[in-house]
Short mmCIF file of C-alpha atoms in Angstrom, two decimals:
data_model
loop_
_atom_site.label_atom_id
_atom_site.label_comp_id
_atom_site.label_asym_id
_atom_site.label_seq_id
_atom_site.Cartn_x
_atom_site.Cartn_y
_atom_site.Cartn_z
CA MET A 1 0.00 0.00 0.00
CA LEU A 2 1.40 3.41 -1.04
CA THR A 3 1.17 5.57 2.03
CA ALA A 4 1.64 9.34 2.10
CA ASP A 5 5.06 8.90 3.73
CA ARG A 6 6.17 6.44 1.05
CA LEU A 7 4.89 8.76 -1.69
CA ASN A 8 6.79 11.71 -0.25
CA CYS A 9 9.93 9.61 0.05
CA TYR A 10 9.57 8.48 -3.58
CA LEU A 11 9.06 12.02 -4.81
CA TRP A 12 12.03 13.29 -2.79
CA HIS A 13 14.23 10.50 -4.19
CA THR A 14 13.10 11.30 -7.75
CA ARG A 15 13.93 14.99 -7.32
CA CYS A 16 17.36 14.13 -5.93
CA VAL A 17 18.09 11.84 -8.88
CA ARG A 18 16.97 14.49 -11.35
CA SER A 19 18.96 17.20 -9.59
CA GLY A 20 22.01 14.95 -9.48
CA SER A 21 21.64 14.17 -13.18
CA LEU A 22 21.32 17.87 -14.00
CA LEU A 23 24.41 18.74 -11.96
CA THR A 24 26.30 15.89 -13.61
CA LEU A 25 25.33 17.20 -17.06
CA ILE A 26 26.34 20.74 -16.11
CA GLY A 27 29.64 19.50 -14.70
CA ALA A 28 30.31 17.43 -17.81
CA GLY A 29 29.49 20.42 -20.02
CA LEU A 30 31.84 22.71 -18.11
CA ALA A 31 34.60 20.09 -18.17
CA ALA A 32 34.14 19.66 -21.92
CA ALA A 33 34.23 23.43 -22.44
CA LYS A 34 37.46 23.69 -20.43
CA LEU A 35 39.08 20.77 -22.26
CA GLY A 36 38.01 22.16 -25.64
CA GLY A 37 39.36 25.57 -24.70
CA ASP A 38 42.70 24.12 -23.61
CA LEU A 39 43.04 22.20 -26.88
CA GLU A 40 42.10 25.24 -28.97
CA ALA A 41 44.57 27.44 -27.10
CA ARG A 42 47.37 24.97 -27.85
CA ARG A 43 46.35 24.89 -31.52
CA TYR A 44 46.08 28.68 -31.83
CA GLU A 45 49.29 29.49 -29.95
CA TYR A 46 51.89 28.22 -32.39
CA VAL A 47 54.65 30.89 -32.14
CA ASP A 48 57.55 30.72 -29.68
CA LEU A 49 58.30 34.09 -28.10
CA GLU A 50 62.02 33.61 -28.79
CA ALA A 51 61.27 33.20 -32.50
CA THR A 52 59.58 36.59 -32.82
CA LYS A 53 61.32 39.71 -34.16
CA PRO A 54 60.29 42.63 -31.91
CA PRO A 55 60.36 46.07 -33.51
CA GLY A 56 61.86 47.71 -30.43
CA HIS A 57 64.31 46.95 -27.63
CA LEU A 58 64.50 44.14 -25.07
CA ALA A 59 65.41 44.49 -21.40
CA HIS A 60 65.80 41.58 -18.99
CA VAL A 61 63.96 42.39 -15.76
CA PRO A 62 64.05 40.21 -12.61
CA GLY A 63 60.75 38.43 -12.07
CA VAL A 64 59.67 38.91 -15.68
CA GLY A 65 62.38 37.79 -18.05
CA ARG A 66 62.33 39.99 -21.10
CA ILE A 67 60.35 43.21 -21.50
CA HIS A 68 59.90 44.69 -24.95
CA TYR A 69 59.70 48.47 -25.33
CA LEU A 70 59.81 51.15 -28.02
CA ASP A 71 62.12 54.10 -27.39
CA GLN A 72 61.95 57.27 -29.49
CA GLY A 73 63.05 60.88 -29.17
CA GLU A 74 65.21 62.78 -26.71
CA GLY A 75 64.46 64.93 -23.71
CA PRO A 76 62.26 64.49 -20.61
CA ALA A 77 61.05 60.89 -20.41
CA VAL A 78 57.43 59.84 -20.96
CA VAL A 79 56.35 56.21 -20.39
CA LEU A 80 53.24 54.75 -22.08
CA LEU A 81 51.39 51.75 -20.57
CA HIS A 82 48.70 49.97 -22.59
CA GLY A 83 45.60 48.12 -21.43
CA LEU A 84 44.52 44.49 -21.07
CA GLY A 85 44.84 42.52 -24.29
CA ALA A 86 46.71 45.32 -26.04
CA SER A 87 50.36 46.20 -26.68
CA THR A 88 52.60 49.06 -27.76
CA TYR A 89 50.55 48.98 -30.99
CA SER A 90 47.85 50.92 -29.11
CA PHE A 91 50.12 54.00 -29.06
CA ARG A 92 51.31 53.89 -32.67
CA LEU A 93 49.41 57.11 -33.48
CA ASN A 94 50.66 58.93 -30.38
CA LEU A 95 54.30 58.02 -29.94
CA PRO A 96 55.80 59.91 -32.92
CA GLU A 97 53.97 63.13 -32.06
CA ILE A 98 54.75 63.04 -28.34
CA ALA A 99 58.39 62.20 -29.10
CA ARG A 100 58.94 65.68 -30.55
CA GLY A 101 61.15 67.17 -27.85
CA ARG A 102 60.72 64.23 -25.46
CA ARG A 103 62.00 60.71 -24.99
CA VAL A 104 58.98 58.40 -25.20
CA ILE A 105 59.07 54.78 -24.06
CA ALA A 106 56.09 52.53 -24.84
CA VAL A 107 56.15 49.26 -22.87
CA ASP A 108 54.69 45.84 -23.64
CA LEU A 109 53.42 44.81 -20.21
CA PRO A 110 54.17 41.28 -18.91
CA GLY A 111 51.97 38.73 -20.67
CA HIS A 112 51.43 41.04 -23.65
CA GLY A 113 53.01 41.95 -26.96
CA PHE A 114 56.61 40.75 -27.26
CA THR A 115 57.17 40.57 -23.48
CA SER A 116 57.51 37.32 -21.50
CA ARG A 117 54.36 35.31 -20.84
CA ASP A 118 55.63 33.01 -18.09
CA VAL A 119 55.63 35.48 -15.19
CA ALA A 120 55.04 34.24 -11.63
CA ASP A 121 53.14 37.30 -10.35
CA LEU A 122 50.95 39.42 -12.64
CA SER A 123 49.20 41.45 -9.96
CA LEU A 124 49.00 45.17 -10.65
CA THR A 125 51.25 45.83 -7.67
CA ALA A 126 53.92 43.47 -8.99
CA GLN A 127 53.71 45.04 -12.43
CA ALA A 128 54.34 48.49 -10.92
CA GLY A 129 57.47 46.98 -9.37
CA TYR A 130 58.57 45.52 -12.71
CA LEU A 131 58.17 48.98 -14.24
CA ALA A 132 60.41 50.45 -11.54
CA SER A 133 63.06 47.83 -12.35
CA LEU A 134 62.83 48.63 -16.06
CA LEU A 135 63.29 52.34 -15.38
CA ASP A 136 66.32 51.52 -13.24
CA LEU A 137 67.84 49.59 -16.13
CA LEU A 138 67.20 52.57 -18.41
CA SER A 139 68.70 54.96 -15.81
CA LEU A 140 65.45 56.94 -15.60
CA GLU A 141 64.86 58.40 -12.16
CA ARG A 142 61.78 60.49 -12.93
CA VAL A 143 59.22 60.21 -15.74
CA ALA A 144 55.83 61.34 -16.89
CA LEU A 145 53.56 58.31 -16.82
CA VAL A 146 50.65 57.69 -19.22
CA GLY A 147 48.38 54.68 -18.62
CA HIS A 148 45.42 53.49 -20.69
CA SER A 149 42.79 51.15 -19.21
CA MET A 150 44.58 48.49 -17.09
CA GLY A 151 47.82 50.39 -17.71
CA GLY A 152 46.20 53.26 -15.84
CA SER A 153 45.73 51.06 -12.77
CA ILE A 154 49.41 50.13 -12.87
CA ALA A 155 50.31 53.82 -13.27
CA GLN A 156 48.20 54.72 -10.22
CA ARG A 157 49.97 52.12 -8.09
CA PHE A 158 53.36 53.25 -9.35
CA ALA A 159 52.52 56.88 -8.48
CA VAL A 160 51.58 55.83 -4.94
CA ALA A 161 54.58 53.54 -4.40
CA TYR A 162 57.18 55.78 -6.07
CA PRO A 163 55.86 59.35 -5.82
CA GLU A 164 59.31 60.86 -6.28
CA ARG A 165 59.64 59.15 -9.67
CA VAL A 166 56.45 60.54 -11.27
CA ALA A 167 56.67 64.06 -12.68
CA ARG A 168 53.20 63.95 -14.23
CA LEU A 169 50.44 61.38 -14.51
CA VAL A 170 47.95 60.85 -17.33
CA LEU A 171 45.12 58.34 -16.94
CA ILE A 172 43.20 57.51 -20.13
CA ALA A 173 39.96 55.50 -19.69
CA SER A 174 41.73 53.94 -16.73
CA THR A 175 40.41 51.09 -14.67
CA THR A 176 39.99 51.78 -10.95
CA ASP A 177 40.24 49.68 -7.81
CA ASP A 178 36.46 49.24 -7.83
CA PHE A 179 36.56 48.01 -11.42
CA MET A 180 39.49 45.62 -10.97
CA LEU A 181 38.63 44.28 -7.51
CA ARG A 182 35.03 43.58 -8.46
CA ALA A 183 36.30 41.42 -11.30
CA ALA A 184 38.79 39.79 -8.92
CA GLY A 185 35.94 38.43 -6.81
CA ALA A 186 34.78 36.19 -9.64
CA SER A 187 38.25 35.23 -10.85
CA PRO A 188 38.63 31.95 -8.87
CA TRP A 189 35.54 30.63 -10.65
CA LEU A 190 36.20 32.10 -14.07
CA ALA A 191 39.97 31.61 -14.45
CA PRO A 192 39.75 27.86 -15.34
CA PHE A 193 37.44 28.74 -18.23
CA VAL A 194 39.58 31.51 -19.72
CA PRO A 195 40.78 29.10 -22.48
CA ALA A 196 37.16 28.44 -23.46
CA PHE A 197 36.45 32.18 -23.57
CA VAL A 198 39.62 32.83 -25.58
CA ALA A 199 38.72 30.09 -28.03
CA ALA A 200 35.12 31.25 -28.43
CA VAL A 201 35.82 34.99 -28.64
CA LEU A 202 39.44 35.96 -29.18
CA HIS A 203 40.27 33.13 -31.62
CA ASN A 204 37.04 33.55 -33.57
CA HIS A 205 37.48 36.36 -36.09
CA PRO A 206 33.81 37.41 -36.54
CA VAL A 207 33.11 37.18 -32.80
CA ARG A 208 36.31 39.05 -31.96
CA ARG A 209 35.29 41.89 -34.26
CA ARG A 210 31.92 42.16 -32.48
CA TRP A 211 33.71 42.06 -29.12
CA LEU A 212 36.15 44.79 -30.16
CA SER A 213 33.30 46.92 -31.51
CA ARG A 214 32.22 47.50 -27.90
CA ALA A 215 35.49 49.36 -27.36
CA VAL A 216 34.97 51.96 -30.08
CA TYR A 217 32.42 54.63 -30.93
CA ASP A 218 32.52 53.91 -34.67
CA PRO A 219 33.02 50.21 -35.60
CA ALA A 220 34.34 51.34 -39.00
CA TYR A 221 37.57 52.11 -37.16
CA LEU A 222 38.17 48.37 -36.83
CA THR A 223 39.79 47.77 -40.18
CA PRO A 224 41.19 44.31 -40.99
CA GLU A 225 44.67 45.69 -40.24
CA VAL A 226 43.67 46.89 -36.76
CA ILE A 227 41.95 43.61 -35.89
CA ALA A 228 44.91 41.57 -37.15
CA ALA A 229 47.34 43.65 -35.07
CA TYR A 230 45.28 43.01 -31.92
CA GLU A 231 45.06 39.30 -32.74
CA ALA A 232 48.76 38.73 -33.48
CA PRO A 233 50.14 38.50 -29.89
CA GLY A 234 47.58 35.79 -29.13
CA HIS A 235 49.50 33.39 -31.34
CA ILE A 236 52.48 33.43 -28.96
CA ARG A 237 52.64 30.37 -26.74
CA GLY A 238 51.61 30.99 -23.13
CA HIS A 239 49.25 33.84 -23.99
CA THR A 240 46.14 32.16 -22.57
CA ARG A 241 47.95 31.05 -19.40
CA ALA A 242 49.05 34.64 -18.87
CA TYR A 243 45.39 35.75 -19.02
CA GLN A 244 44.58 33.17 -16.36
CA ARG A 245 47.36 34.43 -14.10
CA LEU A 246 46.19 38.01 -14.57
CA MET A 247 42.77 37.00 -13.28
CA ARG A 248 44.21 34.97 -10.42
CA ASP A 249 46.82 37.48 -9.28
CA ARG A 250 44.61 40.58 -9.20
CA ARG A 251 43.28 39.17 -5.90
CA ARG A 252 46.68 40.03 -4.38
CA ASP A 253 46.17 43.76 -4.89
CA ALA A 254 45.09 45.82 -1.91
CA ARG A 255 43.18 49.04 -2.43
CA ILE A 256 45.21 52.18 -2.91
CA ASP A 257 44.52 55.65 -1.52
CA LEU A 258 44.14 58.00 -4.48
CA GLY A 259 44.78 60.89 -2.11
CA ARG A 260 48.42 59.79 -1.95
CA ILE A 261 48.96 60.62 -5.61
CA ARG A 262 50.80 63.95 -5.63
CA ALA A 263 51.80 64.27 -9.28
CA PRO A 264 49.85 66.73 -11.45
CA THR A 265 47.24 64.50 -13.09
CA LEU A 266 45.29 64.68 -16.34
CA ILE A 267 42.38 62.27 -16.84
CA ILE A 268 41.02 61.68 -20.36
CA TRP A 269 37.82 59.77 -21.11
CA GLY A 270 35.47 58.94 -23.96
CA ASP A 271 31.85 59.91 -23.40
CA THR A 272 30.54 56.61 -24.85
CA ASP A 273 33.01 54.23 -23.16
CA ARG A 274 31.18 50.90 -22.70
CA ILE A 275 34.17 49.07 -21.20
CA VAL A 276 35.14 51.41 -18.35
CA SER A 277 32.33 53.91 -17.88
CA LEU A 278 32.82 57.63 -17.33
CA ARG A 279 31.78 57.32 -13.68
CA HIS A 280 35.16 55.70 -13.01
CA GLY A 281 36.85 58.77 -14.47
CA GLU A 282 34.80 60.96 -12.17
CA THR A 283 35.84 58.77 -9.21
CA LEU A 284 39.50 59.27 -10.11
CA ALA A 285 39.05 63.02 -10.55
CA ARG A 286 37.42 63.33 -7.11
CA GLY A 287 40.08 61.20 -5.45
CA ILE A 288 43.22 62.75 -6.97
CA SER A 289 43.80 66.27 -5.68
CA GLY A 290 44.32 68.88 -8.38
CA SER A 291 43.39 66.51 -11.20
CA ARG A 292 41.67 67.63 -14.38
CA LEU A 293 39.10 65.49 -16.23
CA VAL A 294 38.65 65.95 -19.98
CA VAL A 295 35.81 64.14 -21.76
CA LEU A 296 36.03 63.58 -25.51
CA PRO A 297 32.70 63.34 -27.35
CA ARG A 298 31.92 60.52 -29.77
CA THR A 299 34.69 58.39 -28.31
CA GLY A 300 34.72 54.86 -26.91
CA HIS A 301 37.32 53.01 -24.87
CA LEU A 302 40.20 53.06 -27.37
CA VAL A 303 40.71 56.77 -26.78
CA PRO A 304 44.38 57.08 -27.86
CA GLU A 305 43.53 55.52 -31.22
CA GLU A 306 40.05 56.85 -31.95
CA GLN A 307 40.97 60.44 -31.09
CA ALA A 308 44.71 60.44 -31.62
CA GLU A 309 44.95 64.10 -32.64
CA ALA A 310 42.96 65.33 -29.65
CA VAL A 311 44.89 63.08 -27.25
CA ASN A 312 48.23 64.15 -28.72
CA ARG A 313 47.28 67.80 -28.31
CA LEU A 314 46.16 67.28 -24.72
CA LEU A 315 49.29 65.33 -23.82
CA THR A 316 51.64 67.79 -25.49
CA ASP A 317 50.03 70.73 -23.73
CA PHE A 318 49.89 68.99 -20.34
CA LEU A 319 53.43 67.65 -20.45
CA GLY A 320 54.67 71.09 -21.37
CA GLU A 321 52.91 72.92 -18.53
CA LYS A 322 55.16 74.37 -15.86
CA THR A 323 52.68 74.21 -13.00
CA ALA A 324 49.74 72.04 -12.03
CA GLY A 325 46.20 73.21 -12.64
CA PRO A 326 43.77 74.28 -9.92
CA GLY A 327 42.46 71.75 -7.44
CA GLY A 328 39.15 69.99 -7.43
CA LEU A 329 37.10 68.20 -10.06
CA ARG A 330 37.01 69.97 -13.39
CA ALA A 331 35.28 68.13 -16.21
CA GLU A 332 35.41 69.63 -19.63
CA GLY A 333 34.65 68.54 -23.15
CA VAL A 334 37.12 68.80 -25.99
CA GLN A 335 36.00 68.71 -29.59
CA PRO A 336 38.14 66.23 -31.53
CA SER A 337 39.89 67.59 -34.60
#
């Protein structure tokens, strides 16, 4: 006889079996996605770093191995730091102009471009330390520092840790602690599936173009040449593993106090940035005493490229100023040329 207790027990058992089957299927799907991503990463990454021919110079930095950098011009030193997934290519439209009367050094950050992939610690704090070591090797005691996106976060940490070494600071569509640490919270869960993401998005040309289109105001900017240049470093072996370490190691970064940044600071943003929204620029401008926020209309996240002439003009003017601007938050729009 099927009693109410037996019926409830049967229904409970059935639900458990179904739930267990569903979890098993989900687990199997995730495992398959990870395995497929790992295999695709190995197939896509077919170039040895040592076999590449970098266009610039190589320095051997403790903790990193080799760092690739471009070095042009003479005079006061300016250092350019690119964002996540980018390289010195991001500053190709800026470097020649800024190098008129200045020495400009554009750096491939660890895990990017022609710089070493197999780096033990890729936290932002560690990368600021690697930058200090590179400047030591180049005998540069004091520089103007320009950081775009993730490069801006490294620049902020460098300005806090080595205030005497930063003459001026420029943050372009820079990530903030809130932006980076929020992502760090999910990194233990997401890091194992970075190869699957890379395979599905970064190694898939049509999908990559759609992904990149989020970073620009006008998708027409993304010519085949631009897309190919962003894709190229991904063929170097160890690229995907470096992405995983970046996600893992950002959990090591403690928050910084923006009030400790003493260098005169210029902040440049695009008004339609869908990657790092303008509110992060406003946060930086409020936190950094004496900073100046400039907002460029009809501009996405790739500010140095989309509005190269406007950015070059702003940088040239700012780097040539003899004194810092007035304190407080000053947001202003600049019409691109």
